[in-house]
Short mmCIF file of C-alpha atoms in Angstrom, two decimals:
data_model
loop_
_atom_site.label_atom_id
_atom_site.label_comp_id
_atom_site.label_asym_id
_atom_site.label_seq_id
_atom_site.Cartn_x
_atom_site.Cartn_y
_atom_site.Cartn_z
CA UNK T 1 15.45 -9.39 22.71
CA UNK T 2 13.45 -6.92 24.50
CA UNK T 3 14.24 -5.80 28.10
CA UNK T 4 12.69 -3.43 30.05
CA UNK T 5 14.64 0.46 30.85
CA UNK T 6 14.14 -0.60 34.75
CA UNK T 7 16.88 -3.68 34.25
CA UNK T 8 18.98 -2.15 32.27
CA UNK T 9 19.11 0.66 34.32
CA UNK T 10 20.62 -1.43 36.74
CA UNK T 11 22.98 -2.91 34.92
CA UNK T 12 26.79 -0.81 34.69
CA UNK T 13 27.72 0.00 31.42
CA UNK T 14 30.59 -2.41 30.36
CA UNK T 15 32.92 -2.27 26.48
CA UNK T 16 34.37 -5.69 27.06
CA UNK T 17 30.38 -6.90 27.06
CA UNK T 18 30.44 -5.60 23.37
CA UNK T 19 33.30 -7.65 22.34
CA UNK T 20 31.23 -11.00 21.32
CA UNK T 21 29.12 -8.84 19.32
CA UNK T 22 32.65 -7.48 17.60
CA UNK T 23 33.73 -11.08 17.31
CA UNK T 24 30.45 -11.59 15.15
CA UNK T 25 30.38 -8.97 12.55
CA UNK T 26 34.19 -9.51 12.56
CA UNK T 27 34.18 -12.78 11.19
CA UNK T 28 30.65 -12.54 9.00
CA UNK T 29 32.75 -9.23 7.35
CA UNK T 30 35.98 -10.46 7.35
CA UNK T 31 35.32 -14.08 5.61
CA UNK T 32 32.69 -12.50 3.44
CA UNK T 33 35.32 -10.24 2.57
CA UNK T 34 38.04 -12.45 1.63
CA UNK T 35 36.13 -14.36 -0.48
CA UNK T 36 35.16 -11.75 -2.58
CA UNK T 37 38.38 -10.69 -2.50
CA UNK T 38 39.03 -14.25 -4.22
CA UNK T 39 36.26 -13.87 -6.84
CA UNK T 40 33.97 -16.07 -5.01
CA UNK T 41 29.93 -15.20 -5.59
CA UNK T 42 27.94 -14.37 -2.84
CA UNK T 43 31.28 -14.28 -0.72
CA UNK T 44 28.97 -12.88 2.31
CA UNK T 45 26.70 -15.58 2.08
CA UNK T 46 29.49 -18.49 2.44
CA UNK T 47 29.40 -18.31 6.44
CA UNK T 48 26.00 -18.84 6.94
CA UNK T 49 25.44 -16.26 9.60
CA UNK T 50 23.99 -18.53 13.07
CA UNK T 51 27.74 -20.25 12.21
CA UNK T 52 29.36 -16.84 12.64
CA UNK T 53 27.50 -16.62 16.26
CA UNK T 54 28.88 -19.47 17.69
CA UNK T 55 32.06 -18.51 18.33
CA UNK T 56 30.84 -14.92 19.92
CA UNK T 57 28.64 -16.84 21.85
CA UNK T 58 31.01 -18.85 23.66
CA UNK T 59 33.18 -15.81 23.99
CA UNK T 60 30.08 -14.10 26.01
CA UNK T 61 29.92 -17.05 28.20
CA UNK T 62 34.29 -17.08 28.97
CA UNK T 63 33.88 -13.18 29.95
CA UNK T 64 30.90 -13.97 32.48
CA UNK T 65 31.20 -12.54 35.82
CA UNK T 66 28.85 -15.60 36.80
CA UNK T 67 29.42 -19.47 36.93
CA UNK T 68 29.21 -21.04 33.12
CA UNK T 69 25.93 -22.87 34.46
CA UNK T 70 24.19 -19.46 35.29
CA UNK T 71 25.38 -17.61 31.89
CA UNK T 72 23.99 -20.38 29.94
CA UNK T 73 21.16 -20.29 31.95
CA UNK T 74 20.95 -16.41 31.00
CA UNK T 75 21.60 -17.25 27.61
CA UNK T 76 18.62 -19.94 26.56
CA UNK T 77 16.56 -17.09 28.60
CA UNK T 78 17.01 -15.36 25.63
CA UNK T 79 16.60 -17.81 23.19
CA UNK T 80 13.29 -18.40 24.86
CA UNK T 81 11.96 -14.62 24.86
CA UNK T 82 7.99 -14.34 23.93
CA UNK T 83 9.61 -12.15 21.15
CA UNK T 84 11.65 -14.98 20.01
CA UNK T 85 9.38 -17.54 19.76
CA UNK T 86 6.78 -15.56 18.30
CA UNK T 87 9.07 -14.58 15.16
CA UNK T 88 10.37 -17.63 14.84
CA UNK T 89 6.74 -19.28 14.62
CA UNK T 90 6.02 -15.85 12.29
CA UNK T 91 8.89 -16.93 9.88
CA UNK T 92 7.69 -20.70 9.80
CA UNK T 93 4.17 -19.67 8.70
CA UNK T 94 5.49 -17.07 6.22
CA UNK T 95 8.17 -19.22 4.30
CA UNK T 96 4.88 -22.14 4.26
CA UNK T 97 2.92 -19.59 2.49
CA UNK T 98 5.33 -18.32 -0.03
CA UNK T 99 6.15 -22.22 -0.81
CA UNK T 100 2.69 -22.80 -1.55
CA UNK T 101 1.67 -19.86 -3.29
CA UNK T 102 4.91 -19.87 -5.10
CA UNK T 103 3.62 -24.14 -6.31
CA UNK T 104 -0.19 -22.73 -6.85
CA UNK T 105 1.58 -20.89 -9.99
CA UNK T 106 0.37 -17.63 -8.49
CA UNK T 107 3.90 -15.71 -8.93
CA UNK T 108 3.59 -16.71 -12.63
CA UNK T 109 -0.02 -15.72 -12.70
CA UNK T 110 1.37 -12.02 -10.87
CA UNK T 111 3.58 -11.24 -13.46
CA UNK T 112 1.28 -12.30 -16.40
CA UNK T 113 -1.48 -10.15 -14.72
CA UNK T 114 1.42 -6.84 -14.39
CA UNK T 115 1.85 -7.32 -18.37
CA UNK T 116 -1.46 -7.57 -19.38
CA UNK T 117 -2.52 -4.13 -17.46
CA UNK T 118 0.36 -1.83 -18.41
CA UNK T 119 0.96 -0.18 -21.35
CA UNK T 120 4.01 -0.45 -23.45
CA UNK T 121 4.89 3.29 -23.04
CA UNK T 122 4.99 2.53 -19.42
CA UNK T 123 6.43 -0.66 -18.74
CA UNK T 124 9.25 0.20 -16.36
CA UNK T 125 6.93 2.02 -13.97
CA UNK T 126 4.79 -1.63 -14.77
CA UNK T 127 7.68 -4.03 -13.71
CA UNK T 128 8.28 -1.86 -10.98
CA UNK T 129 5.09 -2.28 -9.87
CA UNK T 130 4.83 -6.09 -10.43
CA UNK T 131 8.35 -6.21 -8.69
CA UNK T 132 6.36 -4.30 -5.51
CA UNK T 133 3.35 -6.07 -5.63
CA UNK T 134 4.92 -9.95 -5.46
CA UNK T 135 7.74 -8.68 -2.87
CA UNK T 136 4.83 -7.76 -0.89
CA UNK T 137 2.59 -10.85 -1.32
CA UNK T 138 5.28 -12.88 -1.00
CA UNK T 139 7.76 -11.07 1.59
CA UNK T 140 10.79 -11.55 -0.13
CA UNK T 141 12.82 -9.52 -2.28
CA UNK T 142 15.13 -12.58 -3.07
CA UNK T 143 12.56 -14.35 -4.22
CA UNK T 144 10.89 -11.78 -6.13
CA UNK T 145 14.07 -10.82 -8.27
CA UNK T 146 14.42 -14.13 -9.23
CA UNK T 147 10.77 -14.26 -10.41
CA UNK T 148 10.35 -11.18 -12.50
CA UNK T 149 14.19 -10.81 -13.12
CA UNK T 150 14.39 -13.10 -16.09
CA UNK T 151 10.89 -11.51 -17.43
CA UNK T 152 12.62 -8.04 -17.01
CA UNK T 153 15.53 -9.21 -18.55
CA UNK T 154 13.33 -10.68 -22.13
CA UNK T 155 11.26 -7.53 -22.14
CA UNK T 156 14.71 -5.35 -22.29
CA UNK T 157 16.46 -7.25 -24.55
CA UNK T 158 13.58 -7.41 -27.39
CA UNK T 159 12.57 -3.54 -26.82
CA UNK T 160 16.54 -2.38 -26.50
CA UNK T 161 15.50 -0.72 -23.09
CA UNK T 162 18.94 -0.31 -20.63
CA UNK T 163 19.71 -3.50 -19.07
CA UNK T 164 21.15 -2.24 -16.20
CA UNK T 165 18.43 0.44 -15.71
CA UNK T 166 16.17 -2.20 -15.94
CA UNK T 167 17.84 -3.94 -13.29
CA UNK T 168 17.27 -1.08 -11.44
CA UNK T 169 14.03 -1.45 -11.43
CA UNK T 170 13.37 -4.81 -10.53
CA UNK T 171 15.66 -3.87 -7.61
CA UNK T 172 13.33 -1.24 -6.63
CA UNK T 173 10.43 -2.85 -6.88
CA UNK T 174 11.58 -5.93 -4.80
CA UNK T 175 12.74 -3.50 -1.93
CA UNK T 176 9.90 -1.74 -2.02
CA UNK T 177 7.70 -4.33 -1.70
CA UNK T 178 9.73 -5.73 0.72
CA UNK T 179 9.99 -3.74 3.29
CA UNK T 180 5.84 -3.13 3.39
CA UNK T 181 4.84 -6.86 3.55
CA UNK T 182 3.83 -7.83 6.57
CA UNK T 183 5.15 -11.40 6.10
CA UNK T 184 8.84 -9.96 5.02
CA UNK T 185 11.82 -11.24 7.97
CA UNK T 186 12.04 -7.69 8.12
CA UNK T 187 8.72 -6.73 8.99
CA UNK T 188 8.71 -9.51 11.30
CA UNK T 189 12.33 -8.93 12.69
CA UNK T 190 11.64 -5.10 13.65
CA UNK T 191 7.87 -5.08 14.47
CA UNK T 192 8.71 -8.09 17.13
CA UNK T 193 12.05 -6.30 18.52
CA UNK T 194 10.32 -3.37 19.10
CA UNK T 195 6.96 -4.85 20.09
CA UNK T 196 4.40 -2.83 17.74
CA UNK T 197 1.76 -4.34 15.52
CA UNK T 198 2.58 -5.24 11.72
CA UNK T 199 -0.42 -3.24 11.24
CA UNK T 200 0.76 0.02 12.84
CA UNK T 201 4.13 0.03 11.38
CA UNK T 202 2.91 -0.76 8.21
CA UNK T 203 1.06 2.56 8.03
CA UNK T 204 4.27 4.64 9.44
CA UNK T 205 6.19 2.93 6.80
CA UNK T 206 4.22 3.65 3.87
CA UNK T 207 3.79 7.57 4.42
CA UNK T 208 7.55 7.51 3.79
CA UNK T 209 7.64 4.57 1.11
CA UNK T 210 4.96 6.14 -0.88
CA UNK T 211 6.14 9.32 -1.77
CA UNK T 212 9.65 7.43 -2.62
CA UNK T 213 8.28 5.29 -4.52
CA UNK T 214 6.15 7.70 -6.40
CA UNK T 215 9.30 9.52 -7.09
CA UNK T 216 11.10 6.74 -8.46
CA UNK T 217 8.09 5.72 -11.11
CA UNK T 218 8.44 9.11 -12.55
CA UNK T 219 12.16 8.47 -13.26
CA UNK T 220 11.34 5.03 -14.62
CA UNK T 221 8.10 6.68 -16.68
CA UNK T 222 10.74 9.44 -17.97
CA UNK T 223 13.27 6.63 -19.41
CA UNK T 224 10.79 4.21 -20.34
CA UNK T 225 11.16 3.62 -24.29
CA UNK T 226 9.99 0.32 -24.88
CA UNK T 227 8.16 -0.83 -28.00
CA UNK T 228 6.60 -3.70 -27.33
CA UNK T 229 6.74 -6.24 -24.28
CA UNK T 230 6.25 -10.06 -24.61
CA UNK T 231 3.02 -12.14 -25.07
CA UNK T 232 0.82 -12.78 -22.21
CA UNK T 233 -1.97 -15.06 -21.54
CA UNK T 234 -5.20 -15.64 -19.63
CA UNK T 235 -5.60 -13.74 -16.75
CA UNK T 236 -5.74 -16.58 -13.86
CA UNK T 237 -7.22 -14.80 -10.87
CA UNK T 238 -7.60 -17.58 -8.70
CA UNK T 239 -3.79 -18.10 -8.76
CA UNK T 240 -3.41 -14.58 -7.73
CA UNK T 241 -6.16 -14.46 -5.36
CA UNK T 242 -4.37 -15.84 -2.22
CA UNK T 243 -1.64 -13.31 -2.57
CA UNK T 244 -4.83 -10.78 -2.82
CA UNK T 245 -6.35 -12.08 0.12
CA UNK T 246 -3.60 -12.10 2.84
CA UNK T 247 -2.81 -8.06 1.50
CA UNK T 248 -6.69 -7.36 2.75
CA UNK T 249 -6.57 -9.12 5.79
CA UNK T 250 -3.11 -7.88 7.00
CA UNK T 251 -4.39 -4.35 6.22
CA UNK T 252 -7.67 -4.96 7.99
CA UNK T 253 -5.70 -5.63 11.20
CA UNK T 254 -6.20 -9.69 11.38
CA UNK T 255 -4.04 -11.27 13.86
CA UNK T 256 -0.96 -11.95 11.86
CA UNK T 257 -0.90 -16.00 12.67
CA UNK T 258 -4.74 -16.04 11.69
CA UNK T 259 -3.29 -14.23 8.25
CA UNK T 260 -1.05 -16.18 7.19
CA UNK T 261 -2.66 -20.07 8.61
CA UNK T 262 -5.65 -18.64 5.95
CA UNK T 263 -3.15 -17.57 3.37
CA UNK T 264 -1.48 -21.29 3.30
CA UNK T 265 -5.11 -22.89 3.57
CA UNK T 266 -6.31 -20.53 0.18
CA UNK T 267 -2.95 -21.15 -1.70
CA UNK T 268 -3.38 -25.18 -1.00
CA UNK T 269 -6.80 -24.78 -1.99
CA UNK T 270 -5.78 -23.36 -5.30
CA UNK T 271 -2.88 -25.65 -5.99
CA UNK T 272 -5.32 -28.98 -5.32
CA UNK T 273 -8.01 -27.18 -7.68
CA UNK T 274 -5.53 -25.65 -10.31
CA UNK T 275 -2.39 -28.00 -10.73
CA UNK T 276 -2.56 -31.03 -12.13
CA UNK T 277 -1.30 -34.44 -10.01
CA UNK T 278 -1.05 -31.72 -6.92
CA UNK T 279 -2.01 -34.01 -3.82
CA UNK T 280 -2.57 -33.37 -0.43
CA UNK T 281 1.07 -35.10 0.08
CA UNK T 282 2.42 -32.40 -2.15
CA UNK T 283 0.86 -29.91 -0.24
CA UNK T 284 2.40 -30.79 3.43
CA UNK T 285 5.66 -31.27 1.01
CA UNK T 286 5.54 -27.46 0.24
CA UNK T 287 4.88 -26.65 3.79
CA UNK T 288 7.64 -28.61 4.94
CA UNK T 289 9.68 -27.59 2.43
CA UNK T 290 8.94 -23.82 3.50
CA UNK T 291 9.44 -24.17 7.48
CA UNK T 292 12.94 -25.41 5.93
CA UNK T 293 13.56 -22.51 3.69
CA UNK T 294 13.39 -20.33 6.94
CA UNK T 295 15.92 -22.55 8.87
CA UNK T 296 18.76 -19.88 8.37
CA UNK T 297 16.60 -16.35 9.88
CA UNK T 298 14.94 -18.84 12.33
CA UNK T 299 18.53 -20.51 13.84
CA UNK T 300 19.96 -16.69 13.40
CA UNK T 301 17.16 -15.08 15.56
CA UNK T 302 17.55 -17.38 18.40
CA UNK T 303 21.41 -17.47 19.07
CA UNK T 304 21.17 -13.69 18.21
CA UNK T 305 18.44 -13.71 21.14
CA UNK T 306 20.15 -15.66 23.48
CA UNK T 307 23.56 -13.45 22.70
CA UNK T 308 21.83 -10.32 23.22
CA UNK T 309 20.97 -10.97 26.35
CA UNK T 310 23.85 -12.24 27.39
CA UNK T 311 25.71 -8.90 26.73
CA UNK T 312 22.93 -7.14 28.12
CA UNK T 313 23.23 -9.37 31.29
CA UNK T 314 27.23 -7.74 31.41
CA UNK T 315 26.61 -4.42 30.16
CA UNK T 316 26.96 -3.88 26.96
CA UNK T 317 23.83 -3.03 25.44
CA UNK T 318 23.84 -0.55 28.01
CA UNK T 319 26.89 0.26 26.90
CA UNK T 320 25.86 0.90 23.52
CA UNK T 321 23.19 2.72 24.29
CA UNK T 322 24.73 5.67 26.61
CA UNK T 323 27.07 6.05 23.99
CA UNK T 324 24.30 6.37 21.18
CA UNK T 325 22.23 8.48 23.76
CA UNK T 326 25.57 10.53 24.84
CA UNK T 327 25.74 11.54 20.75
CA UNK T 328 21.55 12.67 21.01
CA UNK T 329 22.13 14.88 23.77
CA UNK T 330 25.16 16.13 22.56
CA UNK T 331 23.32 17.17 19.51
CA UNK T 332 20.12 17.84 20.66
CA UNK T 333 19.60 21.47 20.61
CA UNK T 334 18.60 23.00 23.79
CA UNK T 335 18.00 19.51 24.62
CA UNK T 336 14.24 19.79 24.20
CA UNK T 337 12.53 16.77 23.93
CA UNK T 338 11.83 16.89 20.45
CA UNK T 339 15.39 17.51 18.94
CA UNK T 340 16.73 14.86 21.36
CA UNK T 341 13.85 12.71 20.02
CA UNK T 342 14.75 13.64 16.79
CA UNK T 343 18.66 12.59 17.51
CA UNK T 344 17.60 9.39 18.55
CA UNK T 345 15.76 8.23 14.98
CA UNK T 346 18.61 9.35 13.32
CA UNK T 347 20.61 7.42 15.80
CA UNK T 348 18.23 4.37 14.93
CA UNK T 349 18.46 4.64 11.40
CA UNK T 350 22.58 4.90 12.02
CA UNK T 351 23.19 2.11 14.22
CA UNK T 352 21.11 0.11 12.14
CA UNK T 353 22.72 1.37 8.24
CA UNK T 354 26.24 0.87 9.94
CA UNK T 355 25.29 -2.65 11.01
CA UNK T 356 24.01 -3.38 7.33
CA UNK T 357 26.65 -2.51 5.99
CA UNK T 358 28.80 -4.35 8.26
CA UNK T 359 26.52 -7.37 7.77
CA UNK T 360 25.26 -7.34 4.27
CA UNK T 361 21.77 -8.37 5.55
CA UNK T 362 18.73 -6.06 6.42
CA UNK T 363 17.27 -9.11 8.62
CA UNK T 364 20.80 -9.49 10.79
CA UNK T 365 21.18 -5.93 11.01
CA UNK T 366 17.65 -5.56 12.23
CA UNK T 367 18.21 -8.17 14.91
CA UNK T 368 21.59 -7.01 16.11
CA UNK T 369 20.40 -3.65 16.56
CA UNK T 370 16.91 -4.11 17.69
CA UNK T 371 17.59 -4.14 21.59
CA UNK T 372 19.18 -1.03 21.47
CA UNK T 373 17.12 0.50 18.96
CA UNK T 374 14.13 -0.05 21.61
CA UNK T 375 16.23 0.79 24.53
CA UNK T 376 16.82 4.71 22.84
CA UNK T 377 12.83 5.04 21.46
CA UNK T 378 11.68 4.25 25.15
CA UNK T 379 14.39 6.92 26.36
CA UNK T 380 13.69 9.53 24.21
CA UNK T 381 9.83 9.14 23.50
CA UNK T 382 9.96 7.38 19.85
CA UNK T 383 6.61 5.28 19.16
CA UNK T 384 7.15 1.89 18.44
CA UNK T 385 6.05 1.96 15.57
CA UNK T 386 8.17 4.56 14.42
CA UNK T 387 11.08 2.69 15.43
CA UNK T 388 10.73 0.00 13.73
CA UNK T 389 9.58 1.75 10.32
CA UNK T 390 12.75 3.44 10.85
CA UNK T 391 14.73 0.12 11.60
CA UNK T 392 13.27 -1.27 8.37
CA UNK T 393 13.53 1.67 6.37
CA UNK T 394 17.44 2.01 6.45
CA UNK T 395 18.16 -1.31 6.24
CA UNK T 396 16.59 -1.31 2.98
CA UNK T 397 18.13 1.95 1.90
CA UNK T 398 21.52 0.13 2.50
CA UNK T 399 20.56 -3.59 1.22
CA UNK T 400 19.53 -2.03 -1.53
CA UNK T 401 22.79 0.22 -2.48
CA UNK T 402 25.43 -2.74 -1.16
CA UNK T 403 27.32 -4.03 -4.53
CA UNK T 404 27.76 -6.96 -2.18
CA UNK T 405 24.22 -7.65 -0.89
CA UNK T 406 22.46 -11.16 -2.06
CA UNK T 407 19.82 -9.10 -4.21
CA UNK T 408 22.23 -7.25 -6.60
CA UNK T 409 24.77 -9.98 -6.57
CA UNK T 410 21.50 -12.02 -8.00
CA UNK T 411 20.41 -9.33 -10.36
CA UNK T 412 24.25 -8.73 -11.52
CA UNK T 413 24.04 -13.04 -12.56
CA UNK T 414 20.96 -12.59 -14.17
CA UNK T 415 21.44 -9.36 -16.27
CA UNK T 416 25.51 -10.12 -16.85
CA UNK T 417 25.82 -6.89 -15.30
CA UNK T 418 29.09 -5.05 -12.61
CA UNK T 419 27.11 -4.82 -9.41
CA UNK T 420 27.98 -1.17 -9.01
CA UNK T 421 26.02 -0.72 -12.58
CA UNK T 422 22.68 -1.80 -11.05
CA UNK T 423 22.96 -0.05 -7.30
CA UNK T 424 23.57 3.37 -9.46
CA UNK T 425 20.40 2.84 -10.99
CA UNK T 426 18.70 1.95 -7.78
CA UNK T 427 16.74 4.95 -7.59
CA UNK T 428 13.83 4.06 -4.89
CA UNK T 429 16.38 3.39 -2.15
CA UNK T 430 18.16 6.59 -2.83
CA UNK T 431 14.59 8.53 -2.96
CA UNK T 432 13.70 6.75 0.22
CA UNK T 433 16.47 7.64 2.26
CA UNK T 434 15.99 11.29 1.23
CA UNK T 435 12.29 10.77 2.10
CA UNK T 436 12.92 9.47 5.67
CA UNK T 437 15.58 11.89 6.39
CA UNK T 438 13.27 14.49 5.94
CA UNK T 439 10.17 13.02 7.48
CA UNK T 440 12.45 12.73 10.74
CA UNK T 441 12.64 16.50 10.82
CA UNK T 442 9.34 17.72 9.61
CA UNK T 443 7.12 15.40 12.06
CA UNK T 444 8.86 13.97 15.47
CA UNK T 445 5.89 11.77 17.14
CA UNK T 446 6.26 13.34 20.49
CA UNK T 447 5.53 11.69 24.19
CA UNK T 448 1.96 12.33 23.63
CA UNK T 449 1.49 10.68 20.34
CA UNK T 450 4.23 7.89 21.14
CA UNK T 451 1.63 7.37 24.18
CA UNK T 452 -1.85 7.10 21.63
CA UNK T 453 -0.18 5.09 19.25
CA UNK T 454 0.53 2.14 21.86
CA UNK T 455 4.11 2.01 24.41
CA UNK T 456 6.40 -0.62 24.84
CA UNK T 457 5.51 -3.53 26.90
CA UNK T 458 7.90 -5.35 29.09
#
């Protein structure tokens, strides 16, 4: 995935090297969209996405200058990258921990915990926040809306709160939390592309998150008229504690691998203590069972490795890139470093949106565009980490507004809700795209601070 400016300087700038990339989002869009066109639900998610590659990738290896032997060569080059591997071995360990936490009874416990502390006055700012907390814990917003979205759905119906604002909410929430957890495909998909610490980005992301987010509670708080919520019971801390834990230590800076190896040795400690008839069979069940729940990002990540560098092999990520880069300096005024550094996050946060879009998932989209995304940053002095807060940040703003992305088509079964009536209430990705556009122009991290906050290794 990554590649340094030296070889790709080297490499002419071809279109026709784009074309398996077209090939790609042309069938993932165009099947997704003809099922939906027939009615079918989750019409994008029919083609699983590494079978959409396939064809592309043989396409890459037809329009090879070079022998079939030395293009494949080329192209398990890629599926090998450091970069790979390591977020491949990053999803494994994640989707372990959320299967065991997730059979401790510790998303349960989350939610009961969320009720018990808020007050009925303020219980949309409260699911909201027990949305963001387990999306974060558990680095999914999938599986967080279908957690809390049933919950969210009892506690509307018996206080006669909006459903589809409530919806909303749980939609917020789960992006929000989301796109800070260090264990989210996200996270793991743009801190690895553009080869930053979870760590760093984290605290790039969250200057923009939190003032989003904080603006989207005050909505909820404003149209928050519930009268009472449902029963809860015992607080069970030790359910929630692994969740807890792996928060700290990501924060703290612990080697991601070391996080999460302690956050599936807690959770399996908790599920042999706290669940009944759970054995240490169970246990490497639910970490099997996990590793397999990633098979989809973890098959996606490679063939998308291998075809990136294939096209970047014949030119068109560079390609790609002079064209992005030819848009920067045609708006960059005076072409000063800073506006044309400016350009360039807006020309992140573009390429990436567009490919969303395209793609109806944040992960692809982050993937697809993460070469290039790194190959303008290194051009035009963008940290790292700024990067890939920005990679992660508008691919959330757009998963999070798509009528036909997974997590509304999910809320929209639950609630009995039109998709369009939830992504209208989906104020926290609106707030954070106005956030982030702004934060581009007030502070551009210049070459010095790009060069204290780490640069891009090779």
């Amino acid at each position: 995935m990554s590649n340094s400016k030296h070889s790709n300087a080297q490499i002419a700038p071809s279109a026709v090297a784009l074309i398996p990339l077209i090939i790609f989002l042309a069938l993932f869009i165009g099947v997704g969209s003809y099922l939906s066109y027939q009615g079918v639900d989750f019409a994008f998610y029919q083609l699983p996405a590494p079978i959409a590659t396939l064809p592309a990738i043989m396409v890459a290896l037809l329009i090879s200058k070079e022998k079939i032997n030395r293009g494949i060569e080329h192209f398990m080059r890629g599926v090998g990258h450091p970069d790979i591997v390591a977020m491949c071995m990053i999803y494994l360990l994640a989707g372990a921990f959320a299967a065991v936490a997730k059979a401790s009874g510790g998303v349960d416990a989350t939610v009961n915990l969320g009720l018990s502390a808020i007050p009925t006055s303020m219980i949309l700012p409260g699911i909201f926040l027990i949305s963001a907390f387990i999306a974060t814990a558990m680095g999914t917003s999938m599986g967080t809306i279908a957690a809390v979205a049933p919950v969210a759905l009892g506690i509307a119906d018996s206080s006669g709160m909006s459903l589809s604002l409530t919806a909303g909410v749980v939609l917020s929430g789960a992006m929000f939390g989301d796109n800070l957890s260090i264990i989210s495909d996200t996270t793991i998909a743009a801190t690895r592309s553009q080869g930053c610490e979870m760590r760093d980005k984290f605290k790039e992301n969250i200057r923009i998150a939190l003032p989003a987010a904080l603006i989207a509670i005050v909505i909820f708080a404003m149209n928050s008229t519930a009268t009472q919520v449902p029963d809860t019971g015992d607080i069970e801390w030790l359910k929630v504690m692994p969740y807890m834990a792996i928060l700290v230590f990501a924060v703290s800076g612990m080697n991601v691998f070391v996080v999460l190896t302690i956050g599936i040795l807690l959770a399996g400690c908790v599920s042999l203590v706290g669940v009944d008839s759970y054995s240490l069979t169970d246990y490497a069940q639910d970490i099997y069972s996990g590793f397999g729940n990633m098979q989809e990002i973890f098959l996606l990540s490679m063939l998308i490795g291998g075809l990136s560098e294939l096209m970047r092999r014949q030119g068109g990520l560079a390609y790609l890139t002079n064209l992005v880069s030819s848009v920067i300096r045609a708006f960059g005024s005076k072409h000063s470093k800073q506006a044309n550094g400016r350009a360039s996050e807006l020309g992140i946060a573009g390429l990436v949106s567009m490919v969303n879009a395209c793609t109806a998932n944040n992960t692809v989209a982050i993937i697809v565009s993460g070469s290039v995304a790194r190959q303008l940053a290194e051009e035009n002095d963008v940290s790292p980490r700024r990067a890939a807060s920005l990679l992660d940040i508008f691919s959330c703003v757009v998963q999070g507004v798509l009528p036909y992305g997974a997590q509304v088509l999910l809320l929209g079964s639950v609630f009995n809700l039109s998709p369009l009536e939830i992504v209208s209430h989906s104020f926290y990705c609106f707030a954070l795209a106005i956030v982030a556009v702004i934060a581009v122009f007030i502070k551009h991290p210049a070459r010095q601070a790009a060069q204290s906050n780490g640069s891009y290794s090779n």
